[in-house]
Short mmCIF file of C-alpha atoms in Angstrom, two decimals:
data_model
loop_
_atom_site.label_atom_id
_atom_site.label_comp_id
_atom_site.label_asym_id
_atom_site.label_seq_id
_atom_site.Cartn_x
_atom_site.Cartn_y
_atom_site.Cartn_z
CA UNK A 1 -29.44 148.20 13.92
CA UNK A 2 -26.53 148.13 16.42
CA UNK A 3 -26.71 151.94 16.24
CA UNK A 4 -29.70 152.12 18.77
CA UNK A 5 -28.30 153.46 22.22
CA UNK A 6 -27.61 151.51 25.09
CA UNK A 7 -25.98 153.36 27.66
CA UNK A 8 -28.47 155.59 28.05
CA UNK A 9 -28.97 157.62 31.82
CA UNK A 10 -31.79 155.20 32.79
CA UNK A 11 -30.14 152.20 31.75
CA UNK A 12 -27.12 153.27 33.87
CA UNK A 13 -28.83 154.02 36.31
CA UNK A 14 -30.99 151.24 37.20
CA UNK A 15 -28.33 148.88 36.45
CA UNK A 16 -26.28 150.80 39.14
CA UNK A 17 -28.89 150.73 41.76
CA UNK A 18 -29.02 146.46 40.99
CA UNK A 19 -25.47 146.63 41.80
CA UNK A 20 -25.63 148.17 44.93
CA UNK A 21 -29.10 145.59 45.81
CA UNK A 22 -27.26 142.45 44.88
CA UNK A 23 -24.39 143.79 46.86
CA UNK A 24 -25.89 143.99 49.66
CA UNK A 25 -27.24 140.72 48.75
CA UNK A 26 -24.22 139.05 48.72
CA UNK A 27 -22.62 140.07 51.34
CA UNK A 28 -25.56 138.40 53.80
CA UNK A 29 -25.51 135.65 51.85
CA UNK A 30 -21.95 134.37 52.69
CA UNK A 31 -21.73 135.76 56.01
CA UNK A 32 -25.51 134.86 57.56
CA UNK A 33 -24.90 131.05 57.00
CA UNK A 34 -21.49 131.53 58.99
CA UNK A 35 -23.33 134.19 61.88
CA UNK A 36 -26.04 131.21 62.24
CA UNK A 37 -23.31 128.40 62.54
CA UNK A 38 -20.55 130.72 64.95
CA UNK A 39 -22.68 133.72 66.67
CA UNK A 40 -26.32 132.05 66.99
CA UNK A 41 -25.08 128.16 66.99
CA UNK A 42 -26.81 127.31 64.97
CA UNK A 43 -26.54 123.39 62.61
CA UNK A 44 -26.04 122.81 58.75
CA UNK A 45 -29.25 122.91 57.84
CA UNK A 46 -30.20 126.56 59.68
CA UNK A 47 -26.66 127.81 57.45
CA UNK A 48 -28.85 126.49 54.58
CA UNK A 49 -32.77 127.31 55.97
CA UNK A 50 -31.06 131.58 55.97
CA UNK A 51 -30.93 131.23 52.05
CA UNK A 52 -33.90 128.74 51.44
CA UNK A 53 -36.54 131.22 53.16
CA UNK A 54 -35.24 134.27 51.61
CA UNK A 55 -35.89 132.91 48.39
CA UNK A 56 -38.87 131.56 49.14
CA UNK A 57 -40.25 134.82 49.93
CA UNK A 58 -39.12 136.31 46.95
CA UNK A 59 -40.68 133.57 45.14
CA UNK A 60 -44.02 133.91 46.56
CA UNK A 61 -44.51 137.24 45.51
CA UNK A 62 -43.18 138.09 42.28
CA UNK A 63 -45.94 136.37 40.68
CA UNK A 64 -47.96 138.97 42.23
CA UNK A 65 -45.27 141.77 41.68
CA UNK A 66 -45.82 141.31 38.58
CA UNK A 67 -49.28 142.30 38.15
CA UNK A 68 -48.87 145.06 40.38
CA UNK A 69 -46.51 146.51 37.82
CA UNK A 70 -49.41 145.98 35.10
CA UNK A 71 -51.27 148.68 37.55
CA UNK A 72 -48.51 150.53 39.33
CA UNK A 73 -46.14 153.01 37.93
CA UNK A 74 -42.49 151.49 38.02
CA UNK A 75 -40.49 154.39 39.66
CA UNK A 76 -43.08 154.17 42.19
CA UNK A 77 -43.20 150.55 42.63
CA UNK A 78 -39.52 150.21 42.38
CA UNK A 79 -38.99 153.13 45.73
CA UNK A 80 -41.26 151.40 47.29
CA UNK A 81 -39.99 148.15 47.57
CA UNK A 82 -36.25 149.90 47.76
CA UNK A 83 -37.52 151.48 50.83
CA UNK A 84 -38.39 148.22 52.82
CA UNK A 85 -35.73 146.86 51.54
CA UNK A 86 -33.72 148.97 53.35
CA UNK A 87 -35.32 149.08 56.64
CA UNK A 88 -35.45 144.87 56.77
CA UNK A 89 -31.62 145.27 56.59
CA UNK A 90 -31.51 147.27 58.99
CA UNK A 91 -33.11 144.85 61.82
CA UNK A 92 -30.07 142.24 61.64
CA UNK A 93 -28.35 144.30 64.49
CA UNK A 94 -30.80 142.58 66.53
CA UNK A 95 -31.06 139.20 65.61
CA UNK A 96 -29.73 137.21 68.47
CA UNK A 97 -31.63 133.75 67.62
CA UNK A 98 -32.13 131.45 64.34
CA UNK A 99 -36.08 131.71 64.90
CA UNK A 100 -35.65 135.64 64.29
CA UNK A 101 -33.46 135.43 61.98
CA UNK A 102 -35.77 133.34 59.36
CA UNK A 103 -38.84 135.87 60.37
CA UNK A 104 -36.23 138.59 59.14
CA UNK A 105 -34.98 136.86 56.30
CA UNK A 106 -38.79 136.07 55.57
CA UNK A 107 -39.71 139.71 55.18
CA UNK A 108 -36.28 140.79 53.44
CA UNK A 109 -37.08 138.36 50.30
CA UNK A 110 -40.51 139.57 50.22
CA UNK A 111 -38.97 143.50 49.32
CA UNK A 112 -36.21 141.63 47.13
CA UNK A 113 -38.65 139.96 45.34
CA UNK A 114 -40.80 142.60 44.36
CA UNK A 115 -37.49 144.93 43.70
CA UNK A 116 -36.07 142.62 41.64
CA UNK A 117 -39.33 141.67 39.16
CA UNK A 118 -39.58 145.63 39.09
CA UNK A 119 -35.88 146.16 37.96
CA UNK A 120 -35.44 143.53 35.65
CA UNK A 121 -38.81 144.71 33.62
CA UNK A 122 -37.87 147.81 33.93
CA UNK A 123 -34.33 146.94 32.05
CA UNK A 124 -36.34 144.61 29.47
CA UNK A 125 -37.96 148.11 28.59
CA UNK A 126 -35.38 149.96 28.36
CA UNK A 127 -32.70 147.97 25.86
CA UNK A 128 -33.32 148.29 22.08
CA UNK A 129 -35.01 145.08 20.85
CA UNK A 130 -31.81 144.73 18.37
CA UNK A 131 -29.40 144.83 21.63
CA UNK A 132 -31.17 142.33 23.76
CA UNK A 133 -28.58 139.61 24.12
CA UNK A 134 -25.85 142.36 24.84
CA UNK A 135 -27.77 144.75 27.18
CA UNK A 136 -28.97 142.12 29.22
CA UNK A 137 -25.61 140.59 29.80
CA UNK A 138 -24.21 143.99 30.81
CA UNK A 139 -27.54 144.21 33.13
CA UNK A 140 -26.63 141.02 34.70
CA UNK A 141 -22.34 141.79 35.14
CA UNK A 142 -23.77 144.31 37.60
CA UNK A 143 -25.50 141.26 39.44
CA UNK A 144 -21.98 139.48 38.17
CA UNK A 145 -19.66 141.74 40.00
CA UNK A 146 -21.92 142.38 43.18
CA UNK A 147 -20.92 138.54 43.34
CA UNK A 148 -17.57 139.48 43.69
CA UNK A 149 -17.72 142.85 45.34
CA UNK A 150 -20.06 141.73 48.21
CA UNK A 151 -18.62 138.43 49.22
CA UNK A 152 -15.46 139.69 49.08
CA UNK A 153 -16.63 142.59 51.63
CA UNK A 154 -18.81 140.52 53.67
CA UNK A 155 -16.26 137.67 54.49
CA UNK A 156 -13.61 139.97 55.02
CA UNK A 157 -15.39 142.23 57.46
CA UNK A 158 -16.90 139.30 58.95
CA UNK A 159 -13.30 137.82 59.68
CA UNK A 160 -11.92 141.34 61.23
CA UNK A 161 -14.28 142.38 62.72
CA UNK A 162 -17.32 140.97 63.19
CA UNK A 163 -20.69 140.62 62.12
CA UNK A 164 -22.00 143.96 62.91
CA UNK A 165 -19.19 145.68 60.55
CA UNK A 166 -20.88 143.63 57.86
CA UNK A 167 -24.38 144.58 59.00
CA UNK A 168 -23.53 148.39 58.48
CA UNK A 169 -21.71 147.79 55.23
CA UNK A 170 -24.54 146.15 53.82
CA UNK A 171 -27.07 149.01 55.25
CA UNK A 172 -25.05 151.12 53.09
CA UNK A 173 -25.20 149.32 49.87
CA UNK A 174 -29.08 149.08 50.24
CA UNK A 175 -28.91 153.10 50.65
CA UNK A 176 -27.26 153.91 47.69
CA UNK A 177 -29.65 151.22 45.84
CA UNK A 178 -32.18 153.22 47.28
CA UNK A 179 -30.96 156.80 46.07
CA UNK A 180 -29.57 155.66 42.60
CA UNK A 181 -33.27 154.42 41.74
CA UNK A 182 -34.48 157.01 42.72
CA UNK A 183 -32.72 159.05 40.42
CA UNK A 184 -34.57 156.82 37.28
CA UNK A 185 -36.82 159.18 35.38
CA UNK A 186 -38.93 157.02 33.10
CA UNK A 187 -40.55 158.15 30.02
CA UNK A 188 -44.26 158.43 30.23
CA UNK A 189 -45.02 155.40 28.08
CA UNK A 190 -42.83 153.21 30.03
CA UNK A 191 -44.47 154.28 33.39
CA UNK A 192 -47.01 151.48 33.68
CA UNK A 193 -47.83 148.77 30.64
CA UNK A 194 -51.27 148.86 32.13
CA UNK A 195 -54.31 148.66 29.78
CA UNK A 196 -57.73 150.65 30.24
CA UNK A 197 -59.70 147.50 29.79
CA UNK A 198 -58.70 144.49 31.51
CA UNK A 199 -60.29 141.12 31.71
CA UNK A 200 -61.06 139.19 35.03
CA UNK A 201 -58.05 138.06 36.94
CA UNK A 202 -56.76 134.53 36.44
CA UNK A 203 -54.23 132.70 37.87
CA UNK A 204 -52.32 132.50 34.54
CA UNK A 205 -52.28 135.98 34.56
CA UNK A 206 -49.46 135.45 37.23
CA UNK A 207 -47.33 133.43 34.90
CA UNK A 208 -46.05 133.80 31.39
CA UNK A 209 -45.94 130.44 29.41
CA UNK A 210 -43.99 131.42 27.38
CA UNK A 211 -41.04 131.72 30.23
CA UNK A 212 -41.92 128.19 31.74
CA UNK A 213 -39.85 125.75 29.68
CA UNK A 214 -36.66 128.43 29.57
CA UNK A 215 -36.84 129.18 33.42
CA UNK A 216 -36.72 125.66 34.32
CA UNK A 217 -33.66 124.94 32.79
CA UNK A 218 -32.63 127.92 34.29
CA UNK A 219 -33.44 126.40 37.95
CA UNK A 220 -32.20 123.02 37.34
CA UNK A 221 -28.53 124.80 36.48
CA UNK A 222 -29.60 127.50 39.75
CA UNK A 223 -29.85 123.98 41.34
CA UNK A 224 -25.98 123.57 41.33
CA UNK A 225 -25.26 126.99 41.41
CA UNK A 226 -26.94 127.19 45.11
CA UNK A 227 -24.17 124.37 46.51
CA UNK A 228 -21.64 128.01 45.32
CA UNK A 229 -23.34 130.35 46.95
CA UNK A 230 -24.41 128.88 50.12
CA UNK A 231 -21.38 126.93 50.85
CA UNK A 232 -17.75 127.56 49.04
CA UNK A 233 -16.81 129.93 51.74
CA UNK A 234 -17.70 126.34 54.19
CA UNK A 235 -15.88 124.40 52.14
CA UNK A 236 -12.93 127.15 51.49
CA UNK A 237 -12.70 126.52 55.36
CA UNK A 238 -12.99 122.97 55.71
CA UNK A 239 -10.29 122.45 53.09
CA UNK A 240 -7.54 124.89 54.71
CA UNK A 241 -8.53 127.98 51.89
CA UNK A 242 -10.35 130.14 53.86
CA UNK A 243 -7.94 133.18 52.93
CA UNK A 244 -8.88 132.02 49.21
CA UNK A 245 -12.32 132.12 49.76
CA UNK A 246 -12.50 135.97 48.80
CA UNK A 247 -11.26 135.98 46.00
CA UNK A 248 -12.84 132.63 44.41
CA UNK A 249 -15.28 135.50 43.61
CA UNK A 250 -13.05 138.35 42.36
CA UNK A 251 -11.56 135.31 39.69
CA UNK A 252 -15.24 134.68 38.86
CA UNK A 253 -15.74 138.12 38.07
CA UNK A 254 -12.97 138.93 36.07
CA UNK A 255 -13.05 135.93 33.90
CA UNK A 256 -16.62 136.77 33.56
CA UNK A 257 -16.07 140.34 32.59
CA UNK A 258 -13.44 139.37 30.18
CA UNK A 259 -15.83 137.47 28.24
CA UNK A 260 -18.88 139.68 28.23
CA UNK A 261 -18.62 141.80 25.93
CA UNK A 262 -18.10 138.93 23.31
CA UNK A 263 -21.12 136.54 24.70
CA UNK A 264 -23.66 139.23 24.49
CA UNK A 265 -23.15 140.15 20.82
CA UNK A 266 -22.59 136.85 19.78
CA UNK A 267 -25.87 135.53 21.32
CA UNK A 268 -27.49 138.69 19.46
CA UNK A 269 -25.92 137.80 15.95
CA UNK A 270 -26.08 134.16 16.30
CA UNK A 271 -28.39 132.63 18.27
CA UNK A 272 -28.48 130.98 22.08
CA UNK A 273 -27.05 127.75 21.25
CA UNK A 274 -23.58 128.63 20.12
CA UNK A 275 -23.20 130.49 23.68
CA UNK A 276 -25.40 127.68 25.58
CA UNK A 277 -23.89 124.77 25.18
CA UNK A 278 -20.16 125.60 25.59
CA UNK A 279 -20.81 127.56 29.22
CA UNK A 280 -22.54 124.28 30.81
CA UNK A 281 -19.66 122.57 29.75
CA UNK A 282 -17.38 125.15 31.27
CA UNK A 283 -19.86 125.02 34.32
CA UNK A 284 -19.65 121.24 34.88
CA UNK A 285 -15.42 121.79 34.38
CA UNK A 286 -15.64 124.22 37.27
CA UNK A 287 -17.48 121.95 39.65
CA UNK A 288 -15.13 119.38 39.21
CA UNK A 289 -12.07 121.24 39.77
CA UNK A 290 -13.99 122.27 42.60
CA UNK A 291 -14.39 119.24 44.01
CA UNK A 292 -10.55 118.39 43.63
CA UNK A 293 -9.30 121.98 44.89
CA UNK A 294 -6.69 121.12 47.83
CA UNK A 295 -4.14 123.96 46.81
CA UNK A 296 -5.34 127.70 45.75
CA UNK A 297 -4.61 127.49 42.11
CA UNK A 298 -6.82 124.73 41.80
CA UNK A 299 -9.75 126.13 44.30
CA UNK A 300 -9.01 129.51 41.87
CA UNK A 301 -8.96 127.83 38.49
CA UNK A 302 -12.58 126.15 39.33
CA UNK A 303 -13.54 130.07 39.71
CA UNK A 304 -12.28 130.79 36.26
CA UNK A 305 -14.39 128.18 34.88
CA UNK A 306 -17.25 128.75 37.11
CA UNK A 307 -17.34 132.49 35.98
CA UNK A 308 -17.21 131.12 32.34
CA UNK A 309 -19.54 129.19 32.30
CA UNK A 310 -22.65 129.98 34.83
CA UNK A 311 -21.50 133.70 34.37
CA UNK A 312 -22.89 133.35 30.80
CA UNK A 313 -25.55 130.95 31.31
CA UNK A 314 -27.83 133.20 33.78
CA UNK A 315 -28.11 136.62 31.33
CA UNK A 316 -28.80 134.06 28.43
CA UNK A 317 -31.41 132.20 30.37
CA UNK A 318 -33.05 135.29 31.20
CA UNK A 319 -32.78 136.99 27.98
CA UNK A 320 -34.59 134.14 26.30
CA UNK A 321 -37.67 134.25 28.91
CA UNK A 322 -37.51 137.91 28.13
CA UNK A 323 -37.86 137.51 24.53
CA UNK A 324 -40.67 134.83 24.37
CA UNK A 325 -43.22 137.25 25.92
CA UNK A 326 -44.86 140.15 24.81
CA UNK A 327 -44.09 143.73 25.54
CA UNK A 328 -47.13 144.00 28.24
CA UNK A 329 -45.93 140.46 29.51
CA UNK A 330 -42.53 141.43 30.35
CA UNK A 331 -43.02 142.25 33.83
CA UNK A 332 -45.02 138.64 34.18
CA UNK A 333 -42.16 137.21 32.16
CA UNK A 334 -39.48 138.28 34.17
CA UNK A 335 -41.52 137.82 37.64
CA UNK A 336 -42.01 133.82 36.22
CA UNK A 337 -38.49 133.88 35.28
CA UNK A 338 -36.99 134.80 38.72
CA UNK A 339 -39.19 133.30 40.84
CA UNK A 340 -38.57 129.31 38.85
CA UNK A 341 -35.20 130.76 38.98
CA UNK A 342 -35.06 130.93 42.38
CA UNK A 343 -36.99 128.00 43.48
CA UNK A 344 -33.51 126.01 42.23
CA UNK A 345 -31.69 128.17 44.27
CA UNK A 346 -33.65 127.67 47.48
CA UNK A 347 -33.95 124.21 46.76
CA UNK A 348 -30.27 123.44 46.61
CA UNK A 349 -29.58 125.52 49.27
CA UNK A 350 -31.73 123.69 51.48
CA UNK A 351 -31.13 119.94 50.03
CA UNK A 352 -27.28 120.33 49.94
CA UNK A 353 -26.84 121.99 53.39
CA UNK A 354 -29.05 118.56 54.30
CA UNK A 355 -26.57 116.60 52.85
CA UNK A 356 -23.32 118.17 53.69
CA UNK A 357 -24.35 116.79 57.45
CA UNK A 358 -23.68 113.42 56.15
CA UNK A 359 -21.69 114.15 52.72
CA UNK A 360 -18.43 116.01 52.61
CA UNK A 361 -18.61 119.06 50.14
CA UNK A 362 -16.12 117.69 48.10
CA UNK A 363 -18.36 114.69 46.79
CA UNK A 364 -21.18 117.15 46.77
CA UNK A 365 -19.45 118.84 44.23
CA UNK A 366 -17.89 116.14 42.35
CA UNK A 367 -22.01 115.44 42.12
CA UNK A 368 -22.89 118.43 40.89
CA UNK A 369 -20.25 118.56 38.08
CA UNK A 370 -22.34 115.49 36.78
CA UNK A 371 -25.94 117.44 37.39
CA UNK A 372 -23.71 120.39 35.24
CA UNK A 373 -23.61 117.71 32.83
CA UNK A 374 -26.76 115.96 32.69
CA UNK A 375 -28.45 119.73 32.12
CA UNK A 376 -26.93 119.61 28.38
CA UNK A 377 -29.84 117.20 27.80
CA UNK A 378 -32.23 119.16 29.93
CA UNK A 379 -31.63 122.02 27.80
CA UNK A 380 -31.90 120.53 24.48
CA UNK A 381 -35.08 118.89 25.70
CA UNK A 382 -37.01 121.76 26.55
CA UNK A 383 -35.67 124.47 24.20
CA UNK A 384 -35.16 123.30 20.97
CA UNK A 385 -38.10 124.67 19.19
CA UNK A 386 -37.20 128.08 20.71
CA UNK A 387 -33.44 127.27 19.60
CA UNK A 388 -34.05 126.88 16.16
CA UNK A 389 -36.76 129.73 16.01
CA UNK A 390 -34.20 131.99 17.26
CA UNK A 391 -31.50 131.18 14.70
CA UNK A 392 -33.56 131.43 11.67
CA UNK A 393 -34.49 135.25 13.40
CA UNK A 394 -30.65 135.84 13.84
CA UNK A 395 -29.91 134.37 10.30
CA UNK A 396 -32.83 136.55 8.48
CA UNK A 397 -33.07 139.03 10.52
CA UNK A 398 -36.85 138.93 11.34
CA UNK A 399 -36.93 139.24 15.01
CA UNK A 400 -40.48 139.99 16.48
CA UNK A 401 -40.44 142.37 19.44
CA UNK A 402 -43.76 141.16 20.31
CA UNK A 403 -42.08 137.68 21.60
CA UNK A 404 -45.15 135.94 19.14
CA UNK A 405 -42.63 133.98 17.15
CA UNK A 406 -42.60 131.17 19.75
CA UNK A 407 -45.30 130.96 21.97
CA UNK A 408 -45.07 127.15 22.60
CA UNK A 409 -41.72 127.42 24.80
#
């Protein structure tokens, strides 16, 4: 079964253009909560309202991204959204206050959001049903080493020479996005999963059950993750590392790469658990260290763990949620996924740049290690039917494409 192809043109491709979106991603995520603090003067909790109302943006309309792909052809769809993509990031050259900047940031998740649900069903489509596990966890390294790639730019632009460097940097990674999708050429079939009779509109039509219980535990993990994202280059600062900061994100990667190609197939020919429960451990070993890092290898070791752990979790998280639903609910499915996904994110973003006003990071992370922790039971709680249906498929062999084997998670 193994035998089906993977790397196929359209598979490359669109998991190139999500590179060069999350990279531009990523590099306004670490540098926007440092422009509001040092170029707009902005407090803690602006540094953490830049993330919170991107996301929430992006979570508001995936639901309905997700229809529109049940009635829109993808390529079209995903140019679209690729388009304004690009021309929100161009407007940060002339941001000058933290009111604009949220407006902006507003509008940008909207055309992330809808990009995003659009790529990721698009992917789903695309990987052969026996190849889930491992093409979706070479999907997501893309998103894995834009994490690397665009901090890694942003930060060091940011620190040489300015913010508008970084501004045209990350204009140019949402260009290429642009003209790599564009280059996707779909087969008919997979243009549009619409059908020619459809019944009223619902509300549940904008959510797939099936991905509830999985995306969830996804957030509460996305929960922690947000106090990385938001913040480490902060703390990286506060605790005399800021040259280390940089490359807290190139150690994440290549542990993370290092262990890909063995996570994917594994998940595939075993199951989710045997992958599952080892990375939250690993992820709740990183915080720690994380919240003990005063010397680099320390600070860098945390990374190593981090990239271990979380690094694995996210691709499995969403290749479950992708699995549970049927082939005409992917797009749903992975819009549901995302935007629960993201509501963590946001969340944390917000709640812990409240905190770190009062808290130091260092006990915020020491905190989170124990959240990394607590999730073990989180996960067990909500998944375990779906865990043992999916290792009696691995075992036997009976995997249903339709995503009908487990309709209760």
């Amino acid at each position: 079964m193994n035998s089906e192809k993977l790397w196929t043109r359209n598979f490359i491709s669109i998991s190139a253009s999500t590179l060069f979106l999350f990279l531009t991603f990523y590099c306004l995520l670490v540098i926007l909560p440092l422009y509001a603090l040092e170029d707009l003067h902005g407090q803690a909790t602006d540094a953490g309202l830049v993330v919170t109302v991107f996301l929430l943006a992006a979570i508001l309309i995936r639901p309905i991204a997700g229809q529109w792909l049940g009635r829109i052809e993808k390529r079209s769809l995903l140019l679209l959204s690729l388009c304004l993509f690009l021309i929100a990031d161009l407007f940060y050259f002339f941001m000058h206050s933290i009111g604009s900047l949220l407006v902006l940031r507003f509008m940008h998740g909207i055309s992330f959001g809808i990009v995003t649900t659009v790529c990721g069903t698009i992917v789903a489509d695309l990987i052969p049903s026996s190849r889930k596990g491992e093409g979706m966890g070479y999907y997501a390294m893309a998103m894995n080493l834009a994490m690397v790639i665009g901090p890694f730019v942003g930060l060091t632009t940011f620190y040489r020479w300015g913010a508008t460097t970084s501004f045209i940097i990350s204009s140019i990674f949402a260009l290429f996005a642009l003209i790599l999708g564009s280059s996707l050429r779909l087969p008919k079939e997979q243009q549009t999963v619409a059908t020619k009779t459809q019944a009223a509109f619902h509300i549940k039509q904008l959510f797939e059950v099936s991905a509830v219980r999985i995306s969830v535990t996804a957030a509460f993990f996305s929960f922690v993750y947000a106090s990385i994202l938001s913040f480490v280059s902060v703390y990286a600062k506060e605790i005399g590392l800021a040259k280390a900061a940089s490359y807290f994100f190139v150690v994440y990667a290549v542990v993370m790469l290092l262990s890909r190609p063995f996570t994917g197939k594994l998940f595939d020919k075993r199951g989710a658990n045997v992958i599952i429960y080892p990375a939250i451990i690993f992820f709740a070993i990183g915080m720690l260290l994380l919240s003990m890092a005063h010397t680099t290898f320390l600070f860098l070791l945390s990374a190593a763990c981090i990239g271990l752990g979380w690094g694995t979790l996210f691709p499995c998280f969403q290749t479950i949620a992708v699995q549970n639903a049927a082939p005409q609910r992917r797009g749903v499915a992975t819009a549901t996924f995302l935007s629960i996904f993201d509501s963590g994110v946001g969340l944390g973003s917000f709640v812990i740049g409240l905190a770190a006003v009062h808290i130091h990071l260092s006990f915020l992370y020491l905190y989170c290690s124990l959240l990394v922790l607590i999730g073990v039971g989180v996960y067990y709680t909500l998944n375990r039917d779906h865990a043992a249906a999916s290792t009696r498929s691995k075992q036997y062999g009976n995997e249903n494409p339709s995503g009908q084997h487990n309709q209760a998670v």
